[in-house]
Each structure stands twice: as C-alpha cells, then as structure tokens.
Coordinates of C-alpha atoms in Angstrom, one line a residue:
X1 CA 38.3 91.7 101.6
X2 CA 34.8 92.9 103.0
X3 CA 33.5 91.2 105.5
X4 CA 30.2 90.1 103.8
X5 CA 32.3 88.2 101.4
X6 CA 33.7 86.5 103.7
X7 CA 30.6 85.3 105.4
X8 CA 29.1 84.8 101.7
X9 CA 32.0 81.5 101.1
X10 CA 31.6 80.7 104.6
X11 CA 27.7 79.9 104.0
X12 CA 28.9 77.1 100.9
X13 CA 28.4 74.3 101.8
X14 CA 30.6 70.9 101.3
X15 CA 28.9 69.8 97.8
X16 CA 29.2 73.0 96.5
X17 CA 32.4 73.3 97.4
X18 CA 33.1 70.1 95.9
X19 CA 32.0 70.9 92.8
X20 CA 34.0 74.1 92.1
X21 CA 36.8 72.0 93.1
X22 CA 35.6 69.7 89.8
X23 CA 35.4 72.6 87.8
X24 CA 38.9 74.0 88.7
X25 CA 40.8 71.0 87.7
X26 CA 39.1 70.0 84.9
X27 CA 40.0 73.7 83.5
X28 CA 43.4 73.0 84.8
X29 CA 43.6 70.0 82.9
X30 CA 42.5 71.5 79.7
X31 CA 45.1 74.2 79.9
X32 CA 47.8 71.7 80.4
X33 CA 46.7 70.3 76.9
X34 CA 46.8 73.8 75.4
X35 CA 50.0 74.9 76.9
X36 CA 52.1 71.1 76.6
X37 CA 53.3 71.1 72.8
X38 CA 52.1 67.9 70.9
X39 CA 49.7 66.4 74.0
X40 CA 46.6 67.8 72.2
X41 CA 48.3 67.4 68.4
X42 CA 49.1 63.3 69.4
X43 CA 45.5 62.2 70.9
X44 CA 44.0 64.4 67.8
X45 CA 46.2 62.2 65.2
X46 CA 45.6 58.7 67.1
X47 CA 41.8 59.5 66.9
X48 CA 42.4 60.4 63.0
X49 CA 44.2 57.5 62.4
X50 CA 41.7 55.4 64.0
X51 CA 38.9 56.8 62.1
X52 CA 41.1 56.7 59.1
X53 CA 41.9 53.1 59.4
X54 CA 38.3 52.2 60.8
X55 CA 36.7 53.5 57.4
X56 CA 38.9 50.9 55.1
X57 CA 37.6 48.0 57.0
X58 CA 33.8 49.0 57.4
X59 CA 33.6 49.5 53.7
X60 CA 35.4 46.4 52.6
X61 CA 33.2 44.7 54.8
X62 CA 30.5 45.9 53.5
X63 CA 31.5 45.9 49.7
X64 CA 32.4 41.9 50.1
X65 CA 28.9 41.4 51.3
X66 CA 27.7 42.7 48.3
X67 CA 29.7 40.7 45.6
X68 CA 28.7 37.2 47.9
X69 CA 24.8 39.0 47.7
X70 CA 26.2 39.5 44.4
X71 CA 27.3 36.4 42.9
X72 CA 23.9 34.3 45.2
X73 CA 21.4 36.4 42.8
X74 CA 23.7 35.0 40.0
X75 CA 24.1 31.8 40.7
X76 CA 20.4 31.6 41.3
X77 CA 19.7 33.4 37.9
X78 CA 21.7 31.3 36.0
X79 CA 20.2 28.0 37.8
X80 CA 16.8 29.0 37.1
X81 CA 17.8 29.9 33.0
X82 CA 18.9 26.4 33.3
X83 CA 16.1 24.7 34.6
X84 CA 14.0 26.7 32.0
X85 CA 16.1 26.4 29.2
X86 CA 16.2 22.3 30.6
X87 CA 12.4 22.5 30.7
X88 CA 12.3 24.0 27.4
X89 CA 14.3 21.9 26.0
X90 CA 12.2 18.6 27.4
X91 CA 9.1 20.3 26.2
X92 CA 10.4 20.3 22.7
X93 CA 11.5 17.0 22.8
X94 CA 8.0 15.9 23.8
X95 CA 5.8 18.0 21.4
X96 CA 8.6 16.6 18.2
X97 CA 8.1 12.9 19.6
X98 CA 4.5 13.4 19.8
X99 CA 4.3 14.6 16.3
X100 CA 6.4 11.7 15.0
X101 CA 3.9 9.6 16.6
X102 CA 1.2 11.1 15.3
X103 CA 2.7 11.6 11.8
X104 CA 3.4 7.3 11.6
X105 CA 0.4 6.6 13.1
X106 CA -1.5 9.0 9.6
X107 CA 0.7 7.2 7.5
X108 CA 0.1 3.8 8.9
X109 CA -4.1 4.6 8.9
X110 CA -3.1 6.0 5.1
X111 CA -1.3 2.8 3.8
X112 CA -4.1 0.8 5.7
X113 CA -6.7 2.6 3.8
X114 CA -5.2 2.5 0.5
X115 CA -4.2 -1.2 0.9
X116 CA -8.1 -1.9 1.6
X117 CA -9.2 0.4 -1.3
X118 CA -6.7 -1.7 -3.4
X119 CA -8.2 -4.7 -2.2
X120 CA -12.1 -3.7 -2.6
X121 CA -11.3 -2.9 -6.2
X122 CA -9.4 -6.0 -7.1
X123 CA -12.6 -7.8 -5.3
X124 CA -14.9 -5.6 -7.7
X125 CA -12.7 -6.2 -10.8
X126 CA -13.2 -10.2 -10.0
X127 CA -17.0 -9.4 -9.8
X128 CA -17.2 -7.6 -12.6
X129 CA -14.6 -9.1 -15.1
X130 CA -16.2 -10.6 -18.2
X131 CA -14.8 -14.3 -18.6
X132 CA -12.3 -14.7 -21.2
X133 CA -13.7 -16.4 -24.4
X134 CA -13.2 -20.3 -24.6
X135 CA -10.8 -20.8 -27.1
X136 CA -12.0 -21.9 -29.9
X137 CA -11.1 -24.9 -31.0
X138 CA -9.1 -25.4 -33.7
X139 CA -10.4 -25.9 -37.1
X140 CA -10.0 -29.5 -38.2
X141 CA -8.5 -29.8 -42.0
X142 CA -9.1 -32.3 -44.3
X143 CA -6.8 -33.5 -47.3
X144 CA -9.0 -32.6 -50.9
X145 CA -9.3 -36.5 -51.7
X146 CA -10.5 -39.6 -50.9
X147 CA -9.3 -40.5 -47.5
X148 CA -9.9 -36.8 -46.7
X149 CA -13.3 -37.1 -47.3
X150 CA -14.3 -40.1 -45.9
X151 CA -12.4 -39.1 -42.5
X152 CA -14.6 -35.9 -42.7
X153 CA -17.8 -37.7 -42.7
X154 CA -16.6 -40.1 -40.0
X155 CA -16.1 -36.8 -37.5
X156 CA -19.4 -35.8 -39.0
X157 CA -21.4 -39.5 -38.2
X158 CA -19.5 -39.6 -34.9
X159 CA -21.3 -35.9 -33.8
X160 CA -25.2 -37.4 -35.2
X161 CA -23.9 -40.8 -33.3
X162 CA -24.2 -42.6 -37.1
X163 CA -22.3 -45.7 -36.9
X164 CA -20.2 -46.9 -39.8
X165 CA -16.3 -47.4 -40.1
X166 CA -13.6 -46.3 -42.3
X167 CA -12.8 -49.6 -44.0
X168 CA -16.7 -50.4 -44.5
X169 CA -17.4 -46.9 -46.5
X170 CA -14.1 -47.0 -48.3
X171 CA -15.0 -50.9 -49.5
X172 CA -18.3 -49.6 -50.8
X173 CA -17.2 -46.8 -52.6
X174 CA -14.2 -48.5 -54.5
X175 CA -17.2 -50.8 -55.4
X176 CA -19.9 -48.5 -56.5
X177 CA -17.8 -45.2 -58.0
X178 CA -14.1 -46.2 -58.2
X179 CA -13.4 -43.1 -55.7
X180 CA -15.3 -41.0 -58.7
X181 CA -17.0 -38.0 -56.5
X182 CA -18.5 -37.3 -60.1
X183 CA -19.8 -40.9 -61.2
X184 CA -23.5 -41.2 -62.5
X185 CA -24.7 -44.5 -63.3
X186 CA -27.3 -43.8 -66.9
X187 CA -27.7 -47.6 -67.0
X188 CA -29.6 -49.3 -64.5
X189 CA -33.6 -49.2 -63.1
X190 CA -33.3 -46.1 -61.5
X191 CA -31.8 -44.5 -64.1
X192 CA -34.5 -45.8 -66.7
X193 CA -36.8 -44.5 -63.7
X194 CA -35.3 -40.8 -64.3
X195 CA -33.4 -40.9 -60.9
X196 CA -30.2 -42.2 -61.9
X197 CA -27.5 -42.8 -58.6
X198 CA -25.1 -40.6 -58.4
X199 CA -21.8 -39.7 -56.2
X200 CA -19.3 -42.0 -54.6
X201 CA -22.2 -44.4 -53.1
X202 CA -24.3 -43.9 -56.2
X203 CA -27.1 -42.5 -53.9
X204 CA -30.2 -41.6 -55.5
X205 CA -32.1 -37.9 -55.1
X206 CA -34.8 -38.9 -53.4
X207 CA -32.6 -41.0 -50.8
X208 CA -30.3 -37.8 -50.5
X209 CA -32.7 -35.9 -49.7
X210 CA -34.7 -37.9 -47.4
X211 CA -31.0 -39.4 -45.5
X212 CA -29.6 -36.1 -45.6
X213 CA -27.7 -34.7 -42.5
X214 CA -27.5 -31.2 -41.2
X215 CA -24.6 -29.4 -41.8
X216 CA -23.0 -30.4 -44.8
X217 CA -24.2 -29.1 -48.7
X218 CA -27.0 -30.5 -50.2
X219 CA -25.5 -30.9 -53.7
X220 CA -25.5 -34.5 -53.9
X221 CA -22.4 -34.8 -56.6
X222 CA -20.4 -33.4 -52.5
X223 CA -18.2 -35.8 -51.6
X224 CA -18.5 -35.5 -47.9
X225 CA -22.7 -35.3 -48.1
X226 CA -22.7 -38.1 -50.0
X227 CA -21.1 -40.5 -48.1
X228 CA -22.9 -38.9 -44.8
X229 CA -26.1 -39.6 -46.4
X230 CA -25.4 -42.7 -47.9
X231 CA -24.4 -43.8 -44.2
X232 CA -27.2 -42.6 -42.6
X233 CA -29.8 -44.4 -45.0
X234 CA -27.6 -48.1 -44.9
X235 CA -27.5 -47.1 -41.1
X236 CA -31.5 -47.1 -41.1
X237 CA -31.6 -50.4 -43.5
X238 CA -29.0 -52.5 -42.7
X239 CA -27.5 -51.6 -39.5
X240 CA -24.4 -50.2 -40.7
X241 CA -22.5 -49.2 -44.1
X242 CA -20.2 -51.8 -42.5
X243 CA -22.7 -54.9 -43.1
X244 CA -23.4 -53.8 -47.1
X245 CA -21.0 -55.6 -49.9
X246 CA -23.4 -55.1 -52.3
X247 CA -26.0 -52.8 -54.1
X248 CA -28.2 -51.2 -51.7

C-alpha cells in the first residue's frame, strides 16, 4: 500500500469514521434482504396486505357517511314537502271557509233584500189598492098585490120619515077602493068638479101632484104612488093615515 494512503485514512477523523461504518452496515443489511430468499418477498406482501385491507375500510367508511349525509338531505326534503304540502293544505282550507262565509253572508244580504222589496211592495199595494165596492144591497121584492104594495110604500114613508101604519092604510083602502088600484069614483063633488078621485085612496090630481113623493111614478092609477101620496097629504092634515076612518 503507498505510504500516502496510509497517512490519507490516518488523517479521518472519529465522525467520519463513524459514518462509513453507518454506511457499511446499512449496505450489509440490504444485501442480506437480497440474498435471504422470502425476507424481502414477506415484508413486501405484509405491506400489500396492509394496504390492501386498509383500502376496504377507508372506503366503507367513507361511503356510510354518505348514505347517513344521504338519507339527512332526505329526511329534511321530505319534512319540508310536508310542512308545505301541510301549509298548503291549511291555506286551502282557509281561502274555501272564507268563501263559504262570504257566499252565506251574499245570500243572507240577498234574501234580506228581497224580503224588504217584498215588503215595500205589499206596503205600496195597501197604498194604492182601490177599496172593494160595498156590496150592494140586495134588492127588496114585493108580491104584485095588495099587501105587496102597501109594504112597499111603508119602506118608502119610513126613508121620507112619513108616519102611517100598515093596519091604518089597509083600513082606508078596503074603505075607499075595495083594494081596486083601478077604482075612479064619477059620482061625487069632485067628480062633478072634473077632478074625479081616483086609485086605492081615491086621491084626487091635484092632491097627487101636490103630496107626491120622489121616487115612485107619477101615474096616479100606481098603486105604490098612490098610497105614498095619499099618506103624505093625511100626514100633513090629520097627523097620520092612521087617525082617518073616513073621507078625507
């Protein structure tokens, strides 16, 4: 060996020294792996297996966070389509109920205004309705003879407040005419005068006309005028037709 190479190791110093003592055995070591059969091959497939099983675990993890993530978003989707399908639903509720309301209270203020209307028009009817007619009265008859006619001129002196009774005219008559509506008497002063009496109460023209009462005939030979006359002249001159029992 030369001598400077000699002096050259001499000069390292301990660190150095150290260091390529490091060096050495951890080349040593590596060749052991490389030369023992199955050291190298072993640790290789326990780090595999490691890293093999490791990657299972890391994504299962992983994927079961996803599906809870997963199923949170859900449940919260699905509570918040029920609160607005609850919401909704309340909403409808309220805006029907409002409009049944509302729908009574146009009928009510519609059967109110009719039922008023019905009422104004009755009260106008009453206003303005033209009284019924009175009734008229129904139409007294008389039987065509004697007692017919004398009860006609009693309703008829009764009305122009001409006092005189059925017995008294019916006495006079039987006395002056015989119940004769026709009689005429061609005999006595007033006949010689050229105004003979005539009728059931032998009345004379002039007296007829003069005693006369409105609304029955002026033909003197009428039963009913007679005898209304007759009254109303005996009426004047004696009180009554009741207080005559003799000619007049």
């Amino acid at each position: 060996m030369p001598k400077h190479a000699t002096s050259g190791l001499n000069r390292l110093t301990r660190t150095h020294k150290l260091s390529v003592a490091g060096v050495a055995a951890a080349g040593a070591a590596a060749l052991v792996f490389s030369i023992v059969p199955g050291a190298d091959a072993g640790q290789g497939k326990a780090q595999a297996d490691a890293v093999e099983n490791a990657k299972p675990v890391a994504f299962s993890a992983v994927d079961t966070a996803a599906k809870t993530q997963q199923a949170t978003i859900t449940q919260q989707a699905e509570k918040s389509a029920a609160k607005g399908r609850a919401e909704a639903a309340a909403k409808k509720a309220a805006a029907e109920k409002a409009a049944k309301a509302k729908a009574a209270a146009e009928a009510k203020a519609k059967a109110e205004k009719a039922r008023k209307a019905k009422q104004a028009a009755s009260r106008s009817a009453v206003r303005t309705a033209v009284p019924a007619a009175a009734p008229k009265p129904a139409v007294k008859t008389y039987p065509d003879n004697l007692d017919g006619w004398i009860r006609e001129s009693l309703d008829v002196m009764a009305k122009k407040g001409i006092p005189g009774s059925y017995n008294g005219i019916y006495r006079n008559i039987i006395r002056e005419s015989s119940g004769n509506p026709m009689a005429i008497n061609l005999w006595d002063i007033n006949a010689q005068n050229g105004i003979p009496s005539k009728g059931l109460l032998q009345v004379i023209a002039p007296t007829f006309k003069t005693w006369h009462v409105e609304g029955t005939s002026w033909n003197i030979y009428d039963p009913v005028a007679n005898i209304t006359a007759a009254c109303n002249y005996a009426a004047d001159k004696y009180g009554s037709m009741d207080n005559v029992n003799s000619a007049y």
